[in-house]
Tab-separated table of C-alpha atoms and ligand atoms in Angstrom:
chain	number	residue	atom	x	y	z
A	1	UNK	CA	-0.085	-0.007	-0.190
A	2	UNK	CA	1.274	3.414	-1.011
A	3	UNK	CA	1.300	6.517	1.149
A	4	UNK	CA	-1.652	9.017	1.116
A	5	UNK	CA	-1.982	10.726	-2.181
A	6	UNK	CA	-4.740	12.944	-3.503
A	7	UNK	CA	-5.134	14.636	-6.840
A	8	UNK	CA	-5.797	18.246	-6.981
A	9	UNK	CA	-9.383	18.529	-8.087
A	10	UNK	CA	-10.779	21.343	-10.387
A	11	UNK	CA	-10.937	24.754	-8.751
A	12	UNK	CA	-14.206	26.047	-8.103
A	13	UNK	CA	-13.686	29.733	-8.030
A	14	UNK	CA	-10.538	32.451	-7.854
A	15	UNK	CA	-9.554	31.363	-4.310
A	16	UNK	CA	-8.989	27.732	-5.354
A	17	UNK	CA	-7.582	28.792	-9.002
A	18	UNK	CA	-4.928	31.148	-7.114
A	19	UNK	CA	-4.021	28.245	-4.620
A	20	UNK	CA	-4.037	25.400	-7.130
A	21	UNK	CA	-1.761	27.621	-9.703
A	22	UNK	CA	0.693	28.192	-6.963
A	23	UNK	CA	0.941	24.778	-5.334
A	24	UNK	CA	1.736	23.558	-9.311
A	25	UNK	CA	5.059	25.894	-8.963
A	26	UNK	CA	7.956	25.551	-6.230
A	27	UNK	CA	7.073	26.788	-2.654
A	28	UNK	CA	7.768	30.247	-2.004
A	29	UNK	CA	6.233	33.889	-2.300
A	30	UNK	CA	4.192	33.238	-5.571
A	31	UNK	CA	0.975	32.973	-3.397
A	32	UNK	CA	-0.436	36.430	-2.735
A	33	UNK	CA	-3.105	37.448	-0.296
A	34	UNK	CA	-6.526	36.530	-1.349
A	35	UNK	CA	-9.366	38.918	-1.149
A	36	UNK	CA	-12.163	36.867	0.747
A	37	UNK	CA	-15.635	38.338	0.841
A	38	UNK	CA	-18.063	35.465	1.305
A	39	UNK	CA	-21.688	35.995	2.464
A	40	UNK	CA	-21.822	32.219	3.244
A	41	UNK	CA	-18.742	30.975	4.256
A	42	UNK	CA	-19.920	27.084	5.045
A	43	UNK	CA	-21.581	26.968	1.958
A	44	UNK	CA	-18.899	28.829	-0.377
A	45	UNK	CA	-17.819	26.063	-2.459
A	46	UNK	CA	-14.536	28.097	-3.448
A	47	UNK	CA	-13.727	28.813	0.043
A	48	UNK	CA	-14.259	25.513	1.658
A	49	UNK	CA	-12.388	23.608	-1.228
A	50	UNK	CA	-9.236	26.027	-1.006
A	51	UNK	CA	-9.214	25.634	2.713
A	52	UNK	CA	-9.783	21.996	2.415
A	53	UNK	CA	-6.789	21.481	-0.070
A	54	UNK	CA	-4.559	24.163	2.018
A	55	UNK	CA	-5.134	21.765	5.096
A	56	UNK	CA	-4.577	18.510	3.220
A	57	UNK	CA	-1.127	19.277	2.976
A	58	UNK	CA	-0.845	18.497	6.645
A	59	UNK	CA	-2.515	14.935	6.216
A	60	UNK	CA	-1.504	13.773	2.742
A	61	UNK	CA	0.612	14.123	-0.436
A	62	UNK	CA	-0.825	15.999	-3.287
A	63	UNK	CA	0.293	14.579	-6.702
A	64	UNK	CA	2.739	17.159	-8.275
A	65	UNK	CA	2.631	19.414	-5.086
A	66	UNK	CA	6.154	19.926	-3.559
A	67	UNK	CA	5.764	18.791	0.085
A	68	UNK	CA	7.712	21.890	1.009
A	69	UNK	CA	4.401	23.800	0.534
A	70	UNK	CA	3.122	22.715	4.047
A	71	UNK	CA	4.868	25.296	6.063
A	72	UNK	CA	5.621	27.930	3.035
A	73	UNK	CA	4.700	31.501	4.816
A	74	UNK	CA	2.747	32.545	1.947
A	75	UNK	CA	0.701	29.373	2.192
A	76	UNK	CA	0.130	29.871	5.835
A	77	UNK	CA	-0.803	33.484	5.300
A	78	UNK	CA	-3.398	32.901	2.410
A	79	UNK	CA	-4.734	29.905	4.597
A	80	UNK	CA	-5.219	32.422	7.588
A	81	UNK	CA	-7.262	34.644	5.179
A	82	UNK	CA	-9.803	31.519	4.495
A	83	UNK	CA	-9.832	30.436	8.098
A	84	UNK	CA	-11.028	33.992	9.563
A	85	UNK	CA	-14.159	34.058	7.806
A	86	UNK	CA	-14.854	30.356	8.432
A	87	UNK	CA	-14.231	30.467	12.021
A	88	UNK	CA	-16.498	33.824	12.273
A	89	UNK	CA	-19.512	32.116	10.536
A	90	UNK	CA	-19.241	29.018	12.924
A	91	UNK	CA	-19.217	31.489	15.978
A	92	UNK	CA	-22.463	33.092	14.785
A	93	UNK	CA	-24.038	29.640	14.747
A	94	UNK	CA	-22.858	29.119	18.572
A	95	UNK	CA	-24.761	30.683	21.425
A	96	UNK	CA	-22.233	31.528	24.033
A	97	UNK	CA	-22.013	28.936	27.095
A	98	UNK	CA	-23.743	29.792	30.091
A	99	UNK	CA	-22.122	30.186	33.419
A	100	UNK	CA	-24.032	27.448	35.093
A	101	UNK	CA	-23.027	24.952	32.032
A	102	UNK	CA	-19.437	25.703	33.197
A	103	UNK	CA	-19.778	24.052	36.671
A	104	UNK	CA	-20.112	20.472	34.971
A	105	UNK	CA	-18.833	20.153	31.191
A	106	UNK	CA	-19.746	16.763	31.109
A	107	UNK	CA	-23.674	17.060	32.121
A	108	UNK	CA	-23.509	20.104	30.151
A	109	UNK	CA	-22.237	18.145	26.995
A	110	UNK	CA	-25.209	15.646	27.699
A	111	UNK	CA	-27.783	18.404	27.554
A	112	UNK	CA	-26.269	20.138	24.692
A	113	UNK	CA	-26.396	16.557	22.596
A	114	UNK	CA	-29.936	15.819	23.855
A	115	UNK	CA	-31.075	18.703	21.731
A	116	UNK	CA	-29.389	18.061	18.573
A	117	UNK	CA	-30.402	20.634	16.062
A	118	UNK	CA	-29.941	18.292	13.124
A	119	UNK	CA	-32.956	16.517	10.998
A	120	UNK	CA	-33.187	12.722	11.377
A	121	UNK	CA	-31.006	11.521	8.569
A	122	UNK	CA	-30.054	8.101	10.122
A	123	UNK	CA	-33.657	7.545	10.936
A	124	UNK	CA	-34.518	8.521	7.464
A	125	UNK	CA	-31.927	6.062	6.011
A	126	UNK	CA	-33.128	3.381	8.411
A	127	UNK	CA	-36.565	3.501	7.160
A	128	UNK	CA	-36.642	4.565	3.592
A	129	UNK	CA	-33.487	5.762	2.077
A	130	UNK	CA	-32.918	4.260	-1.060
A	131	UNK	CA	-29.384	2.499	-2.224
A	132	UNK	CA	-28.472	5.396	-4.115
A	133	UNK	CA	-28.947	7.489	-1.434
A	134	UNK	CA	-26.854	5.342	1.018
A	135	UNK	CA	-24.129	5.138	-1.391
A	136	UNK	CA	-24.120	9.183	-1.522
A	137	UNK	CA	-24.017	9.163	2.166
A	138	UNK	CA	-21.092	7.040	2.345
A	139	UNK	CA	-19.489	9.005	-0.132
A	140	UNK	CA	-19.716	12.138	1.760
A	141	UNK	CA	-18.800	10.507	4.997
A	142	UNK	CA	-15.746	9.235	3.458
A	143	UNK	CA	-14.120	12.910	3.701
A	144	UNK	CA	-13.843	12.450	7.709
A	145	UNK	CA	-14.075	8.473	7.831
A	146	UNK	CA	-10.971	7.549	5.968
A	147	UNK	CA	-8.888	9.777	8.295
A	148	UNK	CA	-11.246	9.190	11.312
A	149	UNK	CA	-9.429	9.941	14.421
A	150	UNK	CA	-6.633	11.732	13.017
A	151	UNK	CA	-7.620	15.287	13.374
A	152	UNK	CA	-8.513	14.724	16.948
A	153	UNK	CA	-4.792	13.192	17.645
A	154	UNK	CA	-3.563	16.642	17.274
A	155	UNK	CA	-4.816	17.370	20.918
A	156	UNK	CA	-2.636	14.640	22.315
A	157	UNK	CA	0.537	16.805	22.807
A	158	UNK	CA	-1.492	19.894	24.360
A	159	UNK	CA	-3.357	17.846	26.884
A	160	UNK	CA	-1.921	17.175	30.778
A	161	UNK	CA	-1.964	13.519	31.973
A	162	UNK	CA	-5.481	12.905	32.939
A	163	UNK	CA	-7.355	14.175	29.892
A	164	UNK	CA	-4.577	12.905	27.659
A	165	UNK	CA	-4.955	9.353	29.287
A	166	UNK	CA	-8.556	9.539	28.654
A	167	UNK	CA	-8.256	10.844	24.866
A	168	UNK	CA	-5.860	7.915	24.506
A	169	UNK	CA	-8.169	5.223	25.655
A	170	UNK	CA	-10.765	6.339	22.851
A	171	UNK	CA	-7.948	6.806	20.271
A	172	UNK	CA	-6.581	3.413	20.866
A	173	UNK	CA	-9.848	1.902	19.791
A	174	UNK	CA	-10.516	4.359	16.700
A	175	UNK	CA	-7.037	3.285	15.694
A	176	UNK	CA	-7.791	-0.454	15.840
A	177	UNK	CA	-6.349	-1.236	19.486
A	178	UNK	CA	-2.847	-2.154	17.698
A	179	UNK	CA	-4.490	-3.956	14.557
A	180	UNK	CA	-4.358	-2.126	11.288
A	181	UNK	CA	-7.254	-4.169	9.920
A	182	UNK	CA	-9.701	-3.146	12.901
A	183	UNK	CA	-8.636	0.529	12.494
A	184	UNK	CA	-12.105	2.319	12.293
A	185	UNK	CA	-10.920	4.033	8.855
A	186	UNK	CA	-9.869	0.599	7.700
A	187	UNK	CA	-13.417	-0.731	8.578
A	188	UNK	CA	-14.928	2.186	6.419
A	189	UNK	CA	-12.816	1.362	3.616
A	190	UNK	CA	-14.357	-2.130	3.629
A	191	UNK	CA	-17.817	-0.836	3.706
A	192	UNK	CA	-17.268	1.375	0.801
A	193	UNK	CA	-15.555	-1.524	-1.079
A	194	UNK	CA	-18.340	-3.838	0.023
A	195	UNK	CA	-20.928	-1.035	-1.649
A	196	UNK	CA	-18.657	-0.935	-4.803
A	197	UNK	CA	-17.269	2.123	-4.082
A	198	UNK	CA	-13.521	3.192	-4.456
A	199	UNK	CA	-12.090	3.476	-0.808
A	200	UNK	CA	-8.835	5.341	-2.008
A	201	UNK	CA	-8.123	8.421	0.229
A	202	UNK	CA	-9.636	11.570	-1.409
A	203	UNK	CA	-11.258	9.730	-4.427
A	204	UNK	CA	-14.366	11.580	-4.216
A	205	UNK	CA	-12.906	15.147	-3.266
A	206	UNK	CA	-14.342	16.483	-6.624
A	207	UNK	CA	-17.750	15.459	-5.693
A	208	UNK	CA	-17.994	16.791	-1.948
A	209	UNK	CA	-19.890	19.967	-1.781
A	210	UNK	CA	-18.891	22.750	0.361
A	211	UNK	CA	-20.878	21.702	3.586
A	212	UNK	CA	-19.192	18.300	3.436
A	213	UNK	CA	-15.758	20.069	3.215
A	214	UNK	CA	-16.732	22.482	5.931
A	215	UNK	CA	-17.651	19.353	8.344
A	216	UNK	CA	-13.924	18.170	7.900
A	217	UNK	CA	-12.237	21.579	7.838
A	218	UNK	CA	-14.142	22.394	11.264
A	219	UNK	CA	-12.350	19.685	12.928
A	220	UNK	CA	-9.075	20.334	11.203
A	221	UNK	CA	-9.449	24.054	12.322
A	222	UNK	CA	-9.634	22.973	15.717
A	223	UNK	CA	-6.837	20.568	15.507
A	224	UNK	CA	-4.219	22.753	13.944
A	225	UNK	CA	-4.699	25.425	16.380
A	226	UNK	CA	-3.591	25.069	19.906
A	227	UNK	CA	-5.661	27.738	21.042
A	228	UNK	CA	-8.895	25.870	20.006
A	229	UNK	CA	-7.942	22.446	22.112
A	230	UNK	CA	-11.045	23.080	24.109
A	231	UNK	CA	-13.193	23.087	21.155
A	232	UNK	CA	-11.158	20.129	19.845
A	233	UNK	CA	-11.940	18.279	22.462
A	234	UNK	CA	-15.659	19.413	22.650
A	235	UNK	CA	-15.918	18.344	19.085
A	236	UNK	CA	-14.846	14.593	19.819
A	237	UNK	CA	-16.827	14.627	22.749
A	238	UNK	CA	-20.102	15.576	20.777
A	239	UNK	CA	-18.953	12.885	18.011
A	240	UNK	CA	-18.532	10.127	20.184
A	241	UNK	CA	-21.970	11.060	22.126
A	242	UNK	CA	-23.894	11.113	18.967
A	243	UNK	CA	-22.582	8.236	17.321
A	244	UNK	CA	-23.962	5.009	18.618
A	245	UNK	CA	-27.935	5.235	17.875
A	246	UNK	CA	-27.119	6.784	14.223
A	247	UNK	CA	-24.532	4.000	13.683
A	248	UNK	CA	-27.398	1.534	14.702
A	249	UNK	CA	-29.879	2.887	12.135
A	250	UNK	CA	-27.254	3.136	9.489
A	251	UNK	CA	-26.531	-0.325	10.189
A	252	UNK	CA	-30.239	-1.367	10.054
A	253	UNK	CA	-30.589	0.512	6.534
A	254	UNK	CA	-27.638	-1.505	5.017
A	255	UNK	CA	-29.327	-4.676	6.228
A	256	UNK	CA	-32.890	-3.480	4.837
A	257	UNK	CA	-30.997	-2.891	1.514
A	258	UNK	CA	-29.517	-6.565	1.658
A	259	UNK	CA	-26.024	-6.122	2.855
A	260	UNK	CA	-24.380	-8.541	5.157
A	261	UNK	CA	-21.907	-8.321	8.154
A	262	UNK	CA	-18.853	-7.143	6.167
A	263	UNK	CA	-20.592	-4.256	5.016
A	264	UNK	CA	-22.197	-3.384	8.264
A	265	UNK	CA	-19.324	-3.999	10.557
A	266	UNK	CA	-18.060	-0.313	10.573
A	267	UNK	CA	-21.779	0.746	11.837
A	268	UNK	CA	-21.858	-2.331	14.123
A	269	UNK	CA	-18.531	-1.733	15.811
A	270	UNK	CA	-19.462	1.938	16.661
A	271	UNK	CA	-22.846	0.634	18.481
A	272	UNK	CA	-20.556	-0.986	20.814
A	273	UNK	CA	-17.344	1.164	20.786
A	274	UNK	CA	-19.136	4.791	21.144
A	275	UNK	CA	-21.473	3.606	24.128
A	276	UNK	CA	-18.339	3.441	26.113
A	277	UNK	CA	-16.540	6.107	24.157
A	278	UNK	CA	-19.196	8.692	24.859
A	279	UNK	CA	-18.652	8.391	28.747
A	280	UNK	CA	-15.021	8.430	28.532
A	281	UNK	CA	-15.269	11.504	26.296
A	282	UNK	CA	-17.725	13.680	28.399
A	283	UNK	CA	-16.307	13.180	31.622
A	284	UNK	CA	-13.144	11.742	31.653
A	285	UNK	CA	-11.469	13.813	28.875
A	286	UNK	CA	-13.988	16.797	28.379
A	287	UNK	CA	-14.545	17.015	32.398
A	288	UNK	CA	-10.901	16.219	32.832
A	289	UNK	CA	-9.855	19.110	30.784
A	290	UNK	CA	-11.962	21.435	32.197
A	291	UNK	CA	-10.924	20.448	35.678
A	292	UNK	CA	-7.462	21.262	34.905
A	293	UNK	CA	-7.920	24.153	32.509
A	294	UNK	CA	-11.186	25.899	33.587
A	295	UNK	CA	-10.461	28.751	31.218
A	296	UNK	CA	-11.057	26.384	28.271
A	297	UNK	CA	-14.526	24.958	29.571
A	298	UNK	CA	-16.690	27.418	27.470
A	299	UNK	CA	-14.698	26.488	24.198
A	300	UNK	CA	-14.990	22.919	25.013
A	301	UNK	CA	-18.792	23.438	24.691
A	302	UNK	CA	-18.340	25.667	21.683
A	303	UNK	CA	-16.772	22.802	19.789
A	304	UNK	CA	-19.690	20.539	20.585
A	305	UNK	CA	-22.072	22.954	19.489
A	306	UNK	CA	-20.235	23.651	16.425
A	307	UNK	CA	-20.296	20.270	15.503
A	308	UNK	CA	-23.890	19.640	15.782
A	309	UNK	CA	-24.777	22.944	13.872
A	310	UNK	CA	-22.591	22.260	10.896
A	311	UNK	CA	-23.551	18.402	10.785
A	312	UNK	CA	-26.919	19.760	10.742
A	313	UNK	CA	-26.647	21.814	7.916
A	314	UNK	CA	-24.843	18.885	6.022
A	315	UNK	CA	-28.039	16.739	6.991
A	316	UNK	CA	-29.921	19.362	5.680
A	317	UNK	CA	-28.359	19.496	2.517
A	318	UNK	CA	-28.853	15.777	1.702
A	319	UNK	CA	-32.284	15.560	2.625
A	320	UNK	CA	-33.036	18.808	0.875
A	321	UNK	CA	-31.375	17.614	-2.328
A	322	UNK	CA	-32.932	13.977	-2.394
A	323	UNK	CA	-36.638	15.945	-1.697
A	324	UNK	CA	-35.981	17.844	-4.755
A	325	UNK	CA	-35.145	14.460	-6.708
A	326	UNK	CA	-31.366	15.459	-6.970
A	327	UNK	CA	-28.303	14.246	-5.995
A	328	UNK	CA	-26.549	15.591	-2.856
A	329	UNK	CA	-23.064	15.210	-4.365
A	330	UNK	CA	-21.702	17.934	-6.926
A	331	UNK	CA	-22.249	15.211	-9.662
A	332	UNK	CA	-24.049	12.139	-9.764
A	333	UNK	CA	-22.463	8.814	-8.510
A	334	UNK	CA	-21.979	6.272	-11.014
A	335	UNK	CA	-21.031	3.009	-8.716
A	336	UNK	CA	-21.275	-0.446	-9.944
A	337	UNK	CA	-22.363	-2.208	-6.826
A	338	UNK	CA	-20.763	-5.473	-6.104
B	1	FE2	FE1	-14.825	5.258	15.348
B	2	FE2	FE1	-15.585	6.320	18.966
């Protein structure tokens, strides 16, 4: 197996055009500062794609792109001009934490996920989603699931022993407990294969719309900035706490569509694992971090709320497209189902 390598997709506007043109040359000051004026940063195809590719330099090789771009000052300056409106747009979606919530971050997280603002996408898939819709859902999710756990690992060096131990307990399972085959990203690749999809990392980048890229850019933003370590931990806690039941439903959807355990394994594994992870993440990790660093407690709740808000918009996008009889991807999927 070769290392991670993605291809530059076609640009979606002036920001991605400028960035991709520079990336095709040697690292240097060739990349100027962009003018970014976006009325809707989360739904902005050009902005989200440019930011995604700028971030991807930290995760993956890019065909034809010099690896020296990763820390090239002009790239970092360009990226930060994209990050600012995105970070501000996310902040607008998230109400400030209340003082009483900060007394018990674990309890506050439970209350936050109990009021998940998202539409019931997993319930829809379980009861009536078509095969085509399930394939689309999996293609969207592959943006994150093929690097599942990686963005949260950036928290490891930034945490003190108690929350770090809790994070590692979760991450050890996410990374397969020492087995490459049981790594959750590998289980997801197996699901994709079983559905006749291509599990290569980044294969569907051109098909992911802005809101799908935003779900991944959100956690990368939190992961790459130490100042957002609270939000990164809150994002993971929110993710783990909203995983078990939806994954049962996605597994049920696939069984209803006639698929067997090799395809549903990823989902079945998460029903079990995340019932455990949600408690570790809420109480030992998030609560543990808030106990040591109370100054980031509000940001922990911010991270969980930001996750739910962005995921809600993503789910609305899928259901809205399907209701209109359209594909939820940027171009329809032509996949031969095995
Ligand atoms: Fe997982
Ligand atoms: Fe998990």
